[in-house]
Amino acid sequence: MGSLNLCCHRALPNARLLPCSSAINNVITIKPHRLSSSSSSSTFNHHRHFCNSSTAVASTAKQLTSPELVALEYADLNLNYDNVSQDVGHVRIRQHVNPFAPSFSIPAPVPNWSQVFKDSTLPLMVDIGSGSGRFLMWLAKRNPDSQNYLGLEIRQKLAKRAEFWVKELSLHNLHFMFANVTISFKELVSAYPGPLMLVSILCPDPHFKKRHHKRRVVQKPLVDSIVKSLMPGGQVFIQSDVLEVAVDMRDRFDAESDLLQHIDTIDPSMQCDEEGWLVKNPMGIRTEREIHAEFEGAKIYRRLYQKLI
């Protein structure tokens, strides 16, 4: 597949996290390993409480900028910004990283998973292009005993800062790594002791110029690795605010129809629009890029696939 770039959530670097006003009250159902009922209930109640105040939030939102909306979305993480610069240094997000650069050609070392996670046999979610990491922190905090989370990020300082926050939050089911997913994904997940149950690729670097399309993260070799590594019933969630990128990802995963089915063919309650895009975000929390894009009036294009049993 060649060295391709990890997608990034294209996160807003200094925004702090809130409970989502528009995220649906569903969490992806993963079979045969389900999230615990207590974790799911906690997530549902969290959003019901927030959505009951939707009128007040909508009124307030009119006066907020998109970074402030991001801060509100993830506020309950209460992240420490005072000490992070001392440990990590200034974090500057470089957009559209060239994955073919020599610095990204070395495979990420496979960690000792039993040292990384409290229980390395739990079902694993991998977020490809984890950005600031707050999306996974929010999920990990709500599912401490039922699921492990791994964020793979090509921007080294983002991964380092995210891991700093993981330690600050004492999350034993979450780990971030600096890695070029194109050359590291297969080796990393194949060494994990538990089942790979969910892979997310959310708002990856678009690489708009045609000659740079080969740098996009979703290429056939990575798709093959994901599909092969997923346990039966495992899922792939893709999302972008750039239609061309979303269509490119959709076409590559649709091509695996002998192994993957889109979620609306399995669960009719997962509604799609006339073009086949999921109407609502099924994760229970929006990414930073998603919040920013919706603030600008952009449409979010989503697909959720499940591996056949």
PDB file of N, CA and C in Angstrom, residues 215-265:
ATOM      1  N   ARG A 215      -1.626   9.753  -0.884  1.00  0.00           N
ATOM      2  CA  ARG A 215      -1.290   9.954   0.530  1.00  0.00           C
ATOM      3  C   ARG A 215      -2.484   9.710   1.450  1.00  0.00           C
ATOM      4  N   ARG A 216      -3.664   9.604   0.899  1.00  0.00           N
ATOM      5  CA  ARG A 216      -4.844   9.388   1.744  1.00  0.00           C
ATOM      6  C   ARG A 216      -4.726   8.067   2.489  1.00  0.00           C
ATOM      7  N   VAL A 217      -5.227   8.057   3.700  1.00  0.00           N
ATOM      8  CA  VAL A 217      -5.030   6.908   4.571  1.00  0.00           C
ATOM      9  C   VAL A 217      -5.777   5.666   4.111  1.00  0.00           C
ATOM     10  N   VAL A 218      -6.984   5.838   3.587  1.00  0.00           N
ATOM     11  CA  VAL A 218      -7.801   4.671   3.228  1.00  0.00           C
ATOM     12  C   VAL A 218      -7.449   4.222   1.816  1.00  0.00           C
ATOM     13  N   GLN A 219      -6.575   3.224   1.750  1.00  0.00           N
ATOM     14  CA  GLN A 219      -6.193   2.570   0.512  1.00  0.00           C
ATOM     15  C   GLN A 219      -6.440   1.079   0.687  1.00  0.00           C
ATOM     16  N   LYS A 220      -6.433   0.347  -0.400  1.00  0.00           N
ATOM     17  CA  LYS A 220      -6.818  -1.058  -0.351  1.00  0.00           C
ATOM     18  C   LYS A 220      -6.010  -1.901   0.640  1.00  0.00           C
ATOM     19  N   PRO A 221      -4.679  -1.754   0.723  1.00  0.00           N
ATOM     20  CA  PRO A 221      -3.940  -2.582   1.689  1.00  0.00           C
ATOM     21  C   PRO A 221      -4.400  -2.381   3.135  1.00  0.00           C
ATOM     22  N   LEU A 222      -4.704  -1.134   3.507  1.00  0.00           N
ATOM     23  CA  LEU A 222      -5.180  -0.893   4.869  1.00  0.00           C
ATOM     24  C   LEU A 222      -6.584  -1.475   5.051  1.00  0.00           C
ATOM     25  N   VAL A 223      -7.441  -1.298   4.062  1.00  0.00           N
ATOM     26  CA  VAL A 223      -8.787  -1.874   4.131  1.00  0.00           C
ATOM     27  C   VAL A 223      -8.697  -3.386   4.305  1.00  0.00           C
ATOM     28  N   ASP A 224      -7.817  -4.024   3.535  1.00  0.00           N
ATOM     29  CA  ASP A 224      -7.644  -5.471   3.645  1.00  0.00           C
ATOM     30  C   ASP A 224      -7.209  -5.870   5.046  1.00  0.00           C
ATOM     31  N   SER A 225      -6.269  -5.106   5.617  1.00  0.00           N
ATOM     32  CA  SER A 225      -5.776  -5.408   6.970  1.00  0.00           C
ATOM     33  C   SER A 225      -6.873  -5.249   8.010  1.00  0.00           C
ATOM     34  N   ILE A 226      -7.673  -4.206   7.858  1.00  0.00           N
ATOM     35  CA  ILE A 226      -8.757  -3.964   8.811  1.00  0.00           C
ATOM     36  C   ILE A 226      -9.770  -5.096   8.751  1.00  0.00           C
ATOM     37  N   VAL A 227     -10.217  -5.418   7.549  1.00  0.00           N
ATOM     38  CA  VAL A 227     -11.243  -6.448   7.389  1.00  0.00           C
ATOM     39  C   VAL A 227     -10.741  -7.796   7.898  1.00  0.00           C
ATOM     40  N   LYS A 228      -9.506  -8.123   7.587  1.00  0.00           N
ATOM     41  CA  LYS A 228      -8.949  -9.399   8.022  1.00  0.00           C
ATOM     42  C   LYS A 228      -8.801  -9.456   9.537  1.00  0.00           C
ATOM     43  N   SER A 229      -8.446  -8.331  10.154  1.00  0.00           N
ATOM     44  CA  SER A 229      -8.165  -8.305  11.592  1.00  0.00           C
ATOM     45  C   SER A 229      -9.423  -8.258  12.453  1.00  0.00           C
ATOM     46  N   LEU A 230     -10.508  -7.719  11.922  1.00  0.00           N
ATOM     47  CA  LEU A 230     -11.744  -7.604  12.690  1.00  0.00           C
ATOM     48  C   LEU A 230     -12.297  -8.973  13.055  1.00  0.00           C
ATOM     49  N   MET A 231     -12.811  -9.070  14.274  1.00  0.00           N
ATOM     50  CA  MET A 231     -13.528 -10.274  14.667  1.00  0.00           C
ATOM     51  C   MET A 231     -14.900 -10.281  13.990  1.00  0.00           C
ATOM     52  N   PRO A 232     -15.503 -11.452  13.782  1.00  0.00           N
ATOM     53  CA  PRO A 232     -16.875 -11.481  13.267  1.00  0.00           C
ATOM     54  C   PRO A 232     -17.799 -10.641  14.149  1.00  0.00           C
ATOM     55  N   GLY A 233     -18.579  -9.796  13.526  1.00  0.00           N
ATOM     56  CA  GLY A 233     -19.431  -8.873  14.275  1.00  0.00           C
ATOM     57  C   GLY A 233     -18.746  -7.555  14.560  1.00  0.00           C
ATOM     58  N   GLY A 234     -17.435  -7.462  14.284  1.00  0.00           N
ATOM     59  CA  GLY A 234     -16.710  -6.210  14.473  1.00  0.00           C
ATOM     60  C   GLY A 234     -17.139  -5.171  13.459  1.00  0.00           C
ATOM     61  N   GLN A 235     -16.834  -3.906  13.743  1.00  0.00           N
ATOM     62  CA  GLN A 235     -17.365  -2.811  12.943  1.00  0.00           C
ATOM     63  C   GLN A 235     -16.292  -1.817  12.502  1.00  0.00           C
ATOM     64  N   VAL A 236     -16.599  -1.122  11.408  1.00  0.00           N
ATOM     65  CA  VAL A 236     -15.755  -0.045  10.881  1.00  0.00           C
ATOM     66  C   VAL A 236     -16.624   1.190  10.722  1.00  0.00           C
ATOM     67  N   PHE A 237     -16.207   2.284  11.344  1.00  0.00           N
ATOM     68  CA  PHE A 237     -16.951   3.538  11.263  1.00  0.00           C
ATOM     69  C   PHE A 237     -16.087   4.561  10.545  1.00  0.00           C
ATOM     70  N   ILE A 238     -16.586   5.102   9.427  1.00  0.00           N
ATOM     71  CA  ILE A 238     -15.856   6.115   8.666  1.00  0.00           C
ATOM     72  C   ILE A 238     -16.698   7.385   8.599  1.00  0.00           C
ATOM     73  N   GLN A 239     -15.990   8.513   8.515  1.00  0.00           N
ATOM     74  CA  GLN A 239     -16.702   9.797   8.546  1.00  0.00           C
ATOM     75  C   GLN A 239     -15.801  10.888   7.971  1.00  0.00           C
ATOM     76  N   SER A 240     -16.413  11.810   7.241  1.00  0.00           N
ATOM     77  CA  SER A 240     -15.688  12.976   6.742  1.00  0.00           C
ATOM     78  C   SER A 240     -16.672  14.097   6.455  1.00  0.00           C
ATOM     79  N   ASP A 241     -16.179  15.319   6.533  1.00  0.00           N
ATOM     80  CA  ASP A 241     -16.978  16.471   6.125  1.00  0.00           C
ATOM     81  C   ASP A 241     -16.638  16.869   4.690  1.00  0.00           C
ATOM     82  N   VAL A 242     -15.764  16.106   4.038  1.00  0.00           N
ATOM     83  CA  VAL A 242     -15.393  16.344   2.638  1.00  0.00           C
ATOM     84  C   VAL A 242     -16.005  15.221   1.805  1.00  0.00           C
ATOM     85  N   LEU A 243     -16.975  15.536   0.961  1.00  0.00           N
ATOM     86  CA  LEU A 243     -17.712  14.520   0.222  1.00  0.00           C
ATOM     87  C   LEU A 243     -16.788  13.641  -0.608  1.00  0.00           C
ATOM     88  N   GLU A 244     -15.836  14.223  -1.300  1.00  0.00           N
ATOM     89  CA  GLU A 244     -14.936  13.445  -2.154  1.00  0.00           C
ATOM     90  C   GLU A 244     -14.175  12.396  -1.343  1.00  0.00           C
ATOM     91  N   VAL A 245     -13.726  12.770  -0.161  1.00  0.00           N
ATOM     92  CA  VAL A 245     -12.994  11.839   0.701  1.00  0.00           C
ATOM     93  C   VAL A 245     -13.932  10.757   1.230  1.00  0.00           C
ATOM     94  N   ALA A 246     -15.133  11.155   1.615  1.00  0.00           N
ATOM     95  CA  ALA A 246     -16.112  10.198   2.134  1.00  0.00           C
ATOM     96  C   ALA A 246     -16.480   9.170   1.069  1.00  0.00           C
ATOM     97  N   VAL A 247     -16.675   9.623  -0.150  1.00  0.00           N
ATOM     98  CA  VAL A 247     -17.019   8.714  -1.252  1.00  0.00           C
ATOM     99  C   VAL A 247     -15.868   7.756  -1.522  1.00  0.00           C
ATOM    100  N   ASP A 248     -14.646   8.271  -1.480  1.00  0.00           N
ATOM    101  CA  ASP A 248     -13.465   7.439  -1.690  1.00  0.00           C
ATOM    102  C   ASP A 248     -13.397   6.330  -0.640  1.00  0.00           C
ATOM    103  N   MET A 249     -13.597   6.682   0.625  1.00  0.00           N
ATOM    104  CA  MET A 249     -13.585   5.674   1.684  1.00  0.00           C
ATOM    105  C   MET A 249     -14.748   4.701   1.519  1.00  0.00           C
ATOM    106  N   ARG A 250     -15.939   5.230   1.240  1.00  0.00           N
ATOM    107  CA  ARG A 250     -17.122   4.388   1.078  1.00  0.00           C
ATOM    108  C   ARG A 250     -16.907   3.354  -0.017  1.00  0.00           C
ATOM    109  N   ASP A 251     -16.373   3.790  -1.151  1.00  0.00           N
ATOM    110  CA  ASP A 251     -16.197   2.880  -2.278  1.00  0.00           C
ATOM    111  C   ASP A 251     -15.240   1.743  -1.931  1.00  0.00           C
ATOM    112  N   ARG A 252     -14.215   2.039  -1.152  1.00  0.00           N
ATOM    113  CA  ARG A 252     -13.229   1.009  -0.809  1.00  0.00           C
ATOM    114  C   ARG A 252     -13.818  -0.015   0.166  1.00  0.00           C
ATOM    115  N   PHE A 253     -14.618   0.440   1.100  1.00  0.00           N
ATOM    116  CA  PHE A 253     -15.230  -0.516   2.031  1.00  0.00           C
ATOM    117  C   PHE A 253     -16.444  -1.209   1.409  1.00  0.00           C
ATOM    118  N   ASP A 254     -17.175  -0.528   0.542  1.00  0.00           N
ATOM    119  CA  ASP A 254     -18.280  -1.176  -0.166  1.00  0.00           C
ATOM    120  C   ASP A 254     -17.775  -2.334  -1.026  1.00  0.00           C
ATOM    121  N   ALA A 255     -16.531  -2.224  -1.487  1.00  0.00           N
ATOM    122  CA  ALA A 255     -15.950  -3.270  -2.326  1.00  0.00           C
ATOM    123  C   ALA A 255     -15.729  -4.572  -1.564  1.00  0.00           C
ATOM    124  N   GLU A 256     -15.836  -4.514  -0.233  1.00  0.00           N
ATOM    125  CA  GLU A 256     -15.655  -5.706   0.601  1.00  0.00           C
ATOM    126  C   GLU A 256     -16.996  -6.297   1.003  1.00  0.00           C
ATOM    127  N   SER A 257     -17.980  -6.211   0.118  1.00  0.00           N
ATOM    128  CA  SER A 257     -19.352  -6.625   0.456  1.00  0.00           C
ATOM    129  C   SER A 257     -19.486  -8.116   0.754  1.00  0.00           C
ATOM    130  N   ASP A 258     -18.488  -8.907   0.359  1.00  0.00           N
ATOM    131  CA  ASP A 258     -18.553 -10.330   0.692  1.00  0.00           C
ATOM    132  C   ASP A 258     -18.226 -10.585   2.156  1.00  0.00           C
ATOM    133  N   LEU A 259     -17.600  -9.577   2.814  1.00  0.00           N
ATOM    134  CA  LEU A 259     -17.237  -9.705   4.227  1.00  0.00           C
ATOM    135  C   LEU A 259     -17.876  -8.648   5.112  1.00  0.00           C
ATOM    136  N   LEU A 260     -18.247  -7.515   4.536  1.00  0.00           N
ATOM    137  CA  LEU A 260     -18.809  -6.412   5.306  1.00  0.00           C
ATOM    138  C   LEU A 260     -20.213  -6.076   4.804  1.00  0.00           C
ATOM    139  N   GLN A 261     -21.091  -5.729   5.736  1.00  0.00           N
ATOM    140  CA  GLN A 261     -22.409  -5.201   5.388  1.00  0.00           C
ATOM    141  C   GLN A 261     -22.583  -3.842   6.041  1.00  0.00           C
ATOM    142  N   HIS A 262     -23.232  -2.935   5.316  1.00  0.00           N
ATOM    143  CA  HIS A 262     -23.518  -1.650   5.947  1.00  0.00           C
ATOM    144  C   HIS A 262     -24.579  -1.853   7.009  1.00  0.00           C
ATOM    145  N   ILE A 263     -24.505  -1.059   8.056  1.00  0.00           N
ATOM    146  CA  ILE A 263     -25.304  -1.297   9.256  1.00  0.00           C
ATOM    147  C   ILE A 263     -26.809  -1.216   8.998  1.00  0.00           C
ATOM    148  N   ASP A 264     -27.248  -0.435   8.015  1.00  0.00           N
ATOM    149  CA  ASP A 264     -28.692  -0.308   7.801  1.00  0.00           C
ATOM    150  C   ASP A 264     -29.310  -1.590   7.234  1.00  0.00           C
ATOM    151  N   THR A 265     -28.491  -2.476   6.660  1.00  0.00           N
ATOM    152  CA  THR A 265     -29.005  -3.757   6.187  1.00  0.00           C
ATOM    153  C   THR A 265     -29.141  -4.757   7.327  1.00  0.00           C
TER     154      THR A 265
END
